[in-house]
Every structure is written in structure tokens, then in C-alpha cells.
């Protein structure tokens, strides 16, 4: 709808709904693509195809903001804001709902078969007498988060260095722009490579 309807709020919420729909579609297609590749674990699919698919709307939004806004605040803020939503709401809300559901569960054969005798879940109580709780094992999450944190700190350092050298996070001399772009792309490939090697048991 036109942006002059109701001060632009209708356009905003419709756009938000459409972006959410496209993100869900891309995420589901990426998951299905991973299912037809027998050599690709779910963890690898998650950090590659699913992550790329669900991040495309944010990428285009940041690009538009960088072109139209004279400052870098909107484009950089969109990146940090979208990731905070993914981490705090995207993980927190499902975790909350699942915890409430399992707290009220009194019988579940699948949960009993999977977790009742698991020696790694001693915090739930003695084996065979554990109460139902929401359980998701970390797997290789700790290593991936550690690598991501290192790459994120490197990215922030680059942005701070660009502000000091060129007076801003975006723009600047052409050579500097290409070097920064190449370095940030390298960080993404490094993160994916290190995570895959850890999932495969190589490191």
C-alpha cells in the first residue's frame, strides 16, 4: 500500500509481514535442499544455506540504507539490530514457549527414550527418575560461537580503524573499500570453514 496511508504504518506492517514470509520460505527451501544432500549435516546446512537465505532481506535493507542515508548509522545499526532480534527473540521466545510446554508435560515416550538414560544430563536428576524438561544439546555450538566472536571482534576493529583513517565506516578510497570488502568476505568464509571442519571432526 502507498506510504501516505495512516502515516505509512500500513505499508510498514505489510512490508514486515512480506519479509517474514519470504524469510520463512527461503529458510524452508534451504532446509529441504540440505535434506537431499546426504553428505551435509544439519549443522552445516544451518550455517550456510539457511543463514544466507534468512539474511538476504537484511543484506538488501543495509544496502538500501547505505545508499540513501548520508551516514552509516542506519546500515550498520540494521546489522546489529537484526542480529540482536535473531539472538534474543529468535532464540529466547521459542525457548520460553518450549520450557513452558515441557514443564507441564507428564508423559512423552520419545523424550523418555532419548534423555531418561542419557549420562550427559545428570543435572536433570538420577537416570530413570528425571522430570520432563526442554533439552537441546549444544553439539558444536560452543566452537562456532567462539569463532564467530573472534570474527565479529575483527570486523568491529576494521570499522573503528576505517573511522580513524577515513572519517567513517563506509566509503573512502577505492582501494580501501575493496580491501575491506575482501577482508569481511574472508572472515565469513573462515567462519564457515572452521565450523565445518569442527563438525566433521577434523579440528
PDB file of C-alpha atoms in Angstrom:
ATOM      1  CA  UNK A   1       0.000   0.000   0.000  1.00  0.00           C
ATOM      2  CA  UNK A   2       1.077   3.634  -0.503  1.00  0.00           C
ATOM      3  CA  UNK A   3       3.209   5.152   2.234  1.00  0.00           C
ATOM      4  CA  UNK A   4       0.791   8.063   2.791  1.00  0.00           C
ATOM      5  CA  UNK A   5      -1.902   5.754   4.206  1.00  0.00           C
ATOM      6  CA  UNK A   6      -2.109   6.094   8.014  1.00  0.00           C
ATOM      7  CA  UNK A   7       1.246   7.793   8.151  1.00  0.00           C
ATOM      8  CA  UNK A   8       2.978   4.853   6.485  1.00  0.00           C
ATOM      9  CA  UNK A   9       2.158   2.336   9.243  1.00  0.00           C
ATOM     10  CA  UNK A  10       0.105   0.098   6.964  1.00  0.00           C
ATOM     11  CA  UNK A  11       2.977  -0.059   4.471  1.00  0.00           C
ATOM     12  CA  UNK A  12       5.391  -0.804   7.298  1.00  0.00           C
ATOM     13  CA  UNK A  13       3.433  -3.737   8.733  1.00  0.00           C
ATOM     14  CA  UNK A  14       2.610  -5.195   5.315  1.00  0.00           C
ATOM     15  CA  UNK A  15       6.293  -4.985   4.357  1.00  0.00           C
ATOM     16  CA  UNK A  16       7.249  -6.603   7.657  1.00  0.00           C
ATOM     17  CA  UNK A  17       4.797  -9.431   7.023  1.00  0.00           C
ATOM     18  CA  UNK A  18       6.067  -9.971   3.464  1.00  0.00           C
ATOM     19  CA  UNK A  19       9.699 -10.001   4.591  1.00  0.00           C
ATOM     20  CA  UNK A  20       8.840 -12.560   7.245  1.00  0.00           C
ATOM     21  CA  UNK A  21       7.049 -14.723   4.682  1.00  0.00           C
ATOM     22  CA  UNK A  22       9.941 -14.602   2.225  1.00  0.00           C
ATOM     23  CA  UNK A  23      12.402 -15.392   5.030  1.00  0.00           C
ATOM     24  CA  UNK A  24      10.355 -18.431   6.113  1.00  0.00           C
ATOM     25  CA  UNK A  25      10.122 -19.644   2.515  1.00  0.00           C
ATOM     26  CA  UNK A  26      13.855 -19.285   1.911  1.00  0.00           C
ATOM     27  CA  UNK A  27      14.656 -20.973   5.215  1.00  0.00           C
ATOM     28  CA  UNK A  28      12.383 -23.935   4.463  1.00  0.00           C
ATOM     29  CA  UNK A  29      13.797 -24.314   0.950  1.00  0.00           C
ATOM     30  CA  UNK A  30      17.334 -24.258   2.332  1.00  0.00           C
ATOM     31  CA  UNK A  31      16.401 -26.951   4.863  1.00  0.00           C
ATOM     32  CA  UNK A  32      14.863 -29.115   2.128  1.00  0.00           C
ATOM     33  CA  UNK A  33      17.966 -28.631  -0.009  1.00  0.00           C
ATOM     34  CA  UNK A  34      20.109 -29.827   2.875  1.00  0.00           C
ATOM     35  CA  UNK A  35      17.897 -32.893   3.313  1.00  0.00           C
ATOM     36  CA  UNK A  36      18.574 -34.107  -0.240  1.00  0.00           C
ATOM     37  CA  UNK A  37      22.353 -33.891   0.263  1.00  0.00           C
ATOM     38  CA  UNK A  38      23.298 -36.956   2.333  1.00  0.00           C
ATOM     39  CA  UNK A  39      26.852 -35.750   2.957  1.00  0.00           C
ATOM     40  CA  UNK A  40      25.752 -32.453   4.540  1.00  0.00           C
ATOM     41  CA  UNK A  41      24.854 -32.422   8.235  1.00  0.00           C
ATOM     42  CA  UNK A  42      22.092 -30.212   9.603  1.00  0.00           C
ATOM     43  CA  UNK A  43      24.655 -28.008  11.347  1.00  0.00           C
ATOM     44  CA  UNK A  44      26.403 -27.263   8.035  1.00  0.00           C
ATOM     45  CA  UNK A  45      23.109 -26.510   6.320  1.00  0.00           C
ATOM     46  CA  UNK A  46      22.207 -24.127   9.152  1.00  0.00           C
ATOM     47  CA  UNK A  47      25.397 -22.017   8.951  1.00  0.00           C
ATOM     48  CA  UNK A  48      25.437 -21.882   5.134  1.00  0.00           C
ATOM     49  CA  UNK A  49      22.186 -22.123   3.163  1.00  0.00           C
ATOM     50  CA  UNK A  50      19.747 -21.303   5.967  1.00  0.00           C
ATOM     51  CA  UNK A  51      21.904 -18.445   7.269  1.00  0.00           C
ATOM     52  CA  UNK A  52      22.364 -16.993   3.786  1.00  0.00           C
ATOM     53  CA  UNK A  53      18.703 -17.318   2.924  1.00  0.00           C
ATOM     54  CA  UNK A  54      17.377 -15.719   6.077  1.00  0.00           C
ATOM     55  CA  UNK A  55      19.980 -12.918   5.956  1.00  0.00           C
ATOM     56  CA  UNK A  56      19.262 -11.778   2.393  1.00  0.00           C
ATOM     57  CA  UNK A  57      16.463  -9.349   3.406  1.00  0.00           C
ATOM     58  CA  UNK A  58      18.804  -7.760   5.976  1.00  0.00           C
ATOM     59  CA  UNK A  59      21.549  -7.522   3.359  1.00  0.00           C
ATOM     60  CA  UNK A  60      19.367  -5.635   0.889  1.00  0.00           C
ATOM     61  CA  UNK A  61      17.972  -3.417   3.662  1.00  0.00           C
ATOM     62  CA  UNK A  62      21.503  -2.471   4.756  1.00  0.00           C
ATOM     63  CA  UNK A  63      22.486  -1.786   1.147  1.00  0.00           C
ATOM     64  CA  UNK A  64      19.492   0.495   0.629  1.00  0.00           C
ATOM     65  CA  UNK A  65      20.227   2.324   3.877  1.00  0.00           C
ATOM     66  CA  UNK A  66      23.898   2.760   2.935  1.00  0.00           C
ATOM     67  CA  UNK A  67      22.932   4.284  -0.430  1.00  0.00           C
ATOM     68  CA  UNK A  68      20.149   6.574   0.759  1.00  0.00           C
ATOM     69  CA  UNK A  69      21.479   7.651   4.165  1.00  0.00           C
ATOM     70  CA  UNK A  70      24.384  10.130   4.314  1.00  0.00           C
ATOM     71  CA  UNK A  71      25.640   8.371   7.442  1.00  0.00           C
ATOM     72  CA  UNK A  72      26.500   4.731   8.175  1.00  0.00           C
ATOM     73  CA  UNK A  73      24.360   4.551  11.299  1.00  0.00           C
ATOM     74  CA  UNK A  74      21.287   3.080   9.613  1.00  0.00           C
ATOM     75  CA  UNK A  75      23.101   0.371   7.639  1.00  0.00           C
ATOM     76  CA  UNK A  76      25.404  -0.708  10.478  1.00  0.00           C
ATOM     77  CA  UNK A  77      22.572  -0.403  13.005  1.00  0.00           C
ATOM     78  CA  UNK A  78      20.400  -2.651  10.850  1.00  0.00           C
ATOM     79  CA  UNK A  79      23.046  -5.380  11.032  1.00  0.00           C
ATOM     80  CA  UNK A  80      23.424  -5.205  14.799  1.00  0.00           C
ATOM     81  CA  UNK A  81      19.682  -4.760  15.329  1.00  0.00           C
ATOM     82  CA  UNK A  82      18.684  -7.726  13.167  1.00  0.00           C
ATOM     83  CA  UNK A  83      21.237  -9.961  14.872  1.00  0.00           C
ATOM     84  CA  UNK A  84      20.017  -8.901  18.302  1.00  0.00           C
ATOM     85  CA  UNK A  85      16.475  -9.854  17.253  1.00  0.00           C
ATOM     86  CA  UNK A  86      17.736 -13.219  15.984  1.00  0.00           C
ATOM     87  CA  UNK A  87      19.616 -13.978  19.206  1.00  0.00           C
ATOM     88  CA  UNK A  88      17.383 -12.509  21.887  1.00  0.00           C
ATOM     89  CA  UNK A  89      13.934 -13.058  20.369  1.00  0.00           C
ATOM     90  CA  UNK A  90      14.622 -15.768  17.787  1.00  0.00           C
ATOM     91  CA  UNK A  91      16.152 -17.989  20.472  1.00  0.00           C
ATOM     92  CA  UNK A  92      14.528 -16.598  23.603  1.00  0.00           C
ATOM     93  CA  UNK A  93      10.845 -16.821  22.631  1.00  0.00           C
ATOM     94  CA  UNK A  94      10.936 -20.432  21.317  1.00  0.00           C
ATOM     95  CA  UNK A  95      12.986 -21.397  24.363  1.00  0.00           C
ATOM     96  CA  UNK A  96      10.395 -19.804  26.655  1.00  0.00           C
ATOM     97  CA  UNK A  97       7.437 -21.483  24.951  1.00  0.00           C
ATOM     98  CA  UNK A  98       9.179 -24.875  24.829  1.00  0.00           C
ATOM     99  CA  UNK A  99      10.137 -24.641  28.505  1.00  0.00           C
ATOM    100  CA  UNK A 100       6.529 -23.861  29.459  1.00  0.00           C
ATOM    101  CA  UNK A 101       5.285 -26.760  27.346  1.00  0.00           C
ATOM    102  CA  UNK A 102       7.696 -29.315  28.790  1.00  0.00           C
ATOM    103  CA  UNK A 103       7.144 -28.085  32.333  1.00  0.00           C
ATOM    104  CA  UNK A 104       3.514 -29.147  32.010  1.00  0.00           C
ATOM    105  CA  UNK A 105       4.218 -32.437  30.243  1.00  0.00           C
ATOM    106  CA  UNK A 106       3.613 -35.602  32.246  1.00  0.00           C
ATOM    107  CA  UNK A 107       4.268 -38.302  29.649  1.00  0.00           C
ATOM    108  CA  UNK A 108       6.256 -38.470  26.432  1.00  0.00           C
ATOM    109  CA  UNK A 109       7.729 -41.747  25.180  1.00  0.00           C
ATOM    110  CA  UNK A 110      10.107 -40.119  22.704  1.00  0.00           C
ATOM    111  CA  UNK A 111      11.602 -37.839  25.380  1.00  0.00           C
ATOM    112  CA  UNK A 112      11.940 -40.777  27.774  1.00  0.00           C
ATOM    113  CA  UNK A 113      13.731 -42.923  25.202  1.00  0.00           C
ATOM    114  CA  UNK A 114      16.087 -40.118  24.213  1.00  0.00           C
ATOM    115  CA  UNK A 115      17.000 -38.424  27.505  1.00  0.00           C
ATOM    116  CA  UNK A 116      15.961 -40.534  30.509  1.00  0.00           C
ATOM    117  CA  UNK A 117      19.158 -42.630  30.457  1.00  0.00           C
ATOM    118  CA  UNK A 118      21.492 -40.050  28.922  1.00  0.00           C
ATOM    119  CA  UNK A 119      24.619 -39.797  31.157  1.00  0.00           C
ATOM    120  CA  UNK A 120      25.318 -36.236  29.956  1.00  0.00           C
ATOM    121  CA  UNK A 121      22.095 -34.936  31.517  1.00  0.00           C
ATOM    122  CA  UNK A 122      22.833 -35.631  35.166  1.00  0.00           C
ATOM    123  CA  UNK A 123      21.588 -32.135  36.052  1.00  0.00           C
ATOM    124  CA  UNK A 124      18.042 -33.392  35.342  1.00  0.00           C
ATOM    125  CA  UNK A 125      18.287 -35.886  38.181  1.00  0.00           C
ATOM    126  CA  UNK A 126      19.103 -39.588  38.539  1.00  0.00           C
ATOM    127  CA  UNK A 127      18.664 -41.790  35.477  1.00  0.00           C
ATOM    128  CA  UNK A 128      15.212 -43.292  35.239  1.00  0.00           C
ATOM    129  CA  UNK A 129      13.613 -40.735  37.553  1.00  0.00           C
ATOM    130  CA  UNK A 130      14.076 -37.487  35.649  1.00  0.00           C
ATOM    131  CA  UNK A 131      11.358 -34.911  35.296  1.00  0.00           C
ATOM    132  CA  UNK A 132      10.494 -33.598  31.853  1.00  0.00           C
ATOM    133  CA  UNK A 133      12.375 -30.512  30.706  1.00  0.00           C
ATOM    134  CA  UNK A 134      13.288 -28.752  27.495  1.00  0.00           C
ATOM    135  CA  UNK A 135      16.594 -30.228  26.316  1.00  0.00           C
ATOM    136  CA  UNK A 136      18.682 -29.213  23.298  1.00  0.00           C
ATOM    137  CA  UNK A 137      22.284 -30.369  23.299  1.00  0.00           C
ATOM    138  CA  UNK A 138      24.860 -27.832  22.185  1.00  0.00           C
ATOM    139  CA  UNK A 139      26.863 -30.065  19.855  1.00  0.00           C
ATOM    140  CA  UNK A 140      29.456 -27.907  18.074  1.00  0.00           C
ATOM    141  CA  UNK A 141      27.762 -24.656  19.110  1.00  0.00           C
ATOM    142  CA  UNK A 142      30.467 -23.562  21.559  1.00  0.00           C
ATOM    143  CA  UNK A 143      33.219 -23.755  18.943  1.00  0.00           C
ATOM    144  CA  UNK A 144      31.124 -21.941  16.305  1.00  0.00           C
ATOM    145  CA  UNK A 145      30.235 -19.162  18.741  1.00  0.00           C
ATOM    146  CA  UNK A 146      33.905 -18.765  19.695  1.00  0.00           C
ATOM    147  CA  UNK A 147      34.963 -18.473  16.035  1.00  0.00           C
ATOM    148  CA  UNK A 148      32.095 -16.088  15.310  1.00  0.00           C
ATOM    149  CA  UNK A 149      33.065 -13.901  18.277  1.00  0.00           C
ATOM    150  CA  UNK A 150      36.650 -13.644  17.037  1.00  0.00           C
ATOM    151  CA  UNK A 151      35.454 -12.723  13.527  1.00  0.00           C
ATOM    152  CA  UNK A 152      32.967 -10.184  14.925  1.00  0.00           C
ATOM    153  CA  UNK A 153      35.672  -8.504  17.021  1.00  0.00           C
ATOM    154  CA  UNK A 154      37.885  -8.325  13.922  1.00  0.00           C
ATOM    155  CA  UNK A 155      35.037  -6.725  11.984  1.00  0.00           C
ATOM    156  CA  UNK A 156      34.437  -4.108  14.690  1.00  0.00           C
ATOM    157  CA  UNK A 157      38.162  -3.361  14.770  1.00  0.00           C
ATOM    158  CA  UNK A 158      38.136  -2.787  10.996  1.00  0.00           C
ATOM    159  CA  UNK A 159      35.181  -0.400  11.293  1.00  0.00           C
ATOM    160  CA  UNK A 160      36.934   1.515  14.084  1.00  0.00           C
ATOM    161  CA  UNK A 161      40.133   1.696  12.018  1.00  0.00           C
ATOM    162  CA  UNK A 162      38.223   2.976   8.979  1.00  0.00           C
ATOM    163  CA  UNK A 163      36.616   5.701  11.078  1.00  0.00           C
ATOM    164  CA  UNK A 164      40.022   6.803  12.295  1.00  0.00           C
ATOM    165  CA  UNK A 165      41.679   6.703   8.853  1.00  0.00           C
ATOM    166  CA  UNK A 166      38.836   7.845   6.597  1.00  0.00           C
ATOM    167  CA  UNK A 167      36.397   9.548   8.963  1.00  0.00           C
ATOM    168  CA  UNK A 168      33.650   6.958   8.540  1.00  0.00           C
ATOM    169  CA  UNK A 169      32.829   3.255   8.497  1.00  0.00           C
ATOM    170  CA  UNK A 170      31.640   3.238   4.879  1.00  0.00           C
ATOM    171  CA  UNK A 171      33.083   4.787   1.743  1.00  0.00           C
ATOM    172  CA  UNK A 172      36.598   6.141   1.470  1.00  0.00           C
ATOM    173  CA  UNK A 173      39.270   5.495  -1.176  1.00  0.00           C
ATOM    174  CA  UNK A 174      38.522   2.758  -3.699  1.00  0.00           C
ATOM    175  CA  UNK A 175      41.477   0.596  -2.660  1.00  0.00           C
ATOM    176  CA  UNK A 176      40.426   0.747   0.972  1.00  0.00           C
ATOM    177  CA  UNK A 177      36.844  -0.163   0.092  1.00  0.00           C
ATOM    178  CA  UNK A 178      37.879  -3.219  -1.892  1.00  0.00           C
ATOM    179  CA  UNK A 179      40.346  -4.342   0.776  1.00  0.00           C
ATOM    180  CA  UNK A 180      37.702  -4.014   3.484  1.00  0.00           C
ATOM    181  CA  UNK A 181      35.147  -5.885   1.390  1.00  0.00           C
ATOM    182  CA  UNK A 182      37.607  -8.690   0.682  1.00  0.00           C
ATOM    183  CA  UNK A 183      38.590  -8.970   4.331  1.00  0.00           C
ATOM    184  CA  UNK A 184      34.984  -9.165   5.545  1.00  0.00           C
ATOM    185  CA  UNK A 185      34.149 -11.822   2.939  1.00  0.00           C
ATOM    186  CA  UNK A 186      37.259 -13.707   4.040  1.00  0.00           C
ATOM    187  CA  UNK A 187      36.001 -13.616   7.649  1.00  0.00           C
ATOM    188  CA  UNK A 188      32.727 -15.232   6.586  1.00  0.00           C
ATOM    189  CA  UNK A 189      34.479 -17.989   4.644  1.00  0.00           C
ATOM    190  CA  UNK A 190      36.870 -18.521   7.576  1.00  0.00           C
ATOM    191  CA  UNK A 191      33.958 -18.871   9.992  1.00  0.00           C
ATOM    192  CA  UNK A 192      32.155 -21.350   7.738  1.00  0.00           C
ATOM    193  CA  UNK A 193      35.320 -23.359   7.046  1.00  0.00           C
ATOM    194  CA  UNK A 194      36.336 -23.605  10.701  1.00  0.00           C
ATOM    195  CA  UNK A 195      32.805 -24.596  11.739  1.00  0.00           C
ATOM    196  CA  UNK A 196      32.570 -27.270   9.029  1.00  0.00           C
ATOM    197  CA  UNK A 197      35.963 -28.718   9.967  1.00  0.00           C
ATOM    198  CA  UNK A 198      34.832 -28.897  13.607  1.00  0.00           C
ATOM    199  CA  UNK A 199      31.530 -30.561  12.666  1.00  0.00           C
ATOM    200  CA  UNK A 200      33.387 -33.102  10.529  1.00  0.00           C
ATOM    201  CA  UNK A 201      35.770 -33.818  13.422  1.00  0.00           C
ATOM    202  CA  UNK A 202      38.865 -32.505  11.616  1.00  0.00           C
ATOM    203  CA  UNK A 203      39.639 -29.998  14.382  1.00  0.00           C
TER     204      UNK A 203
END
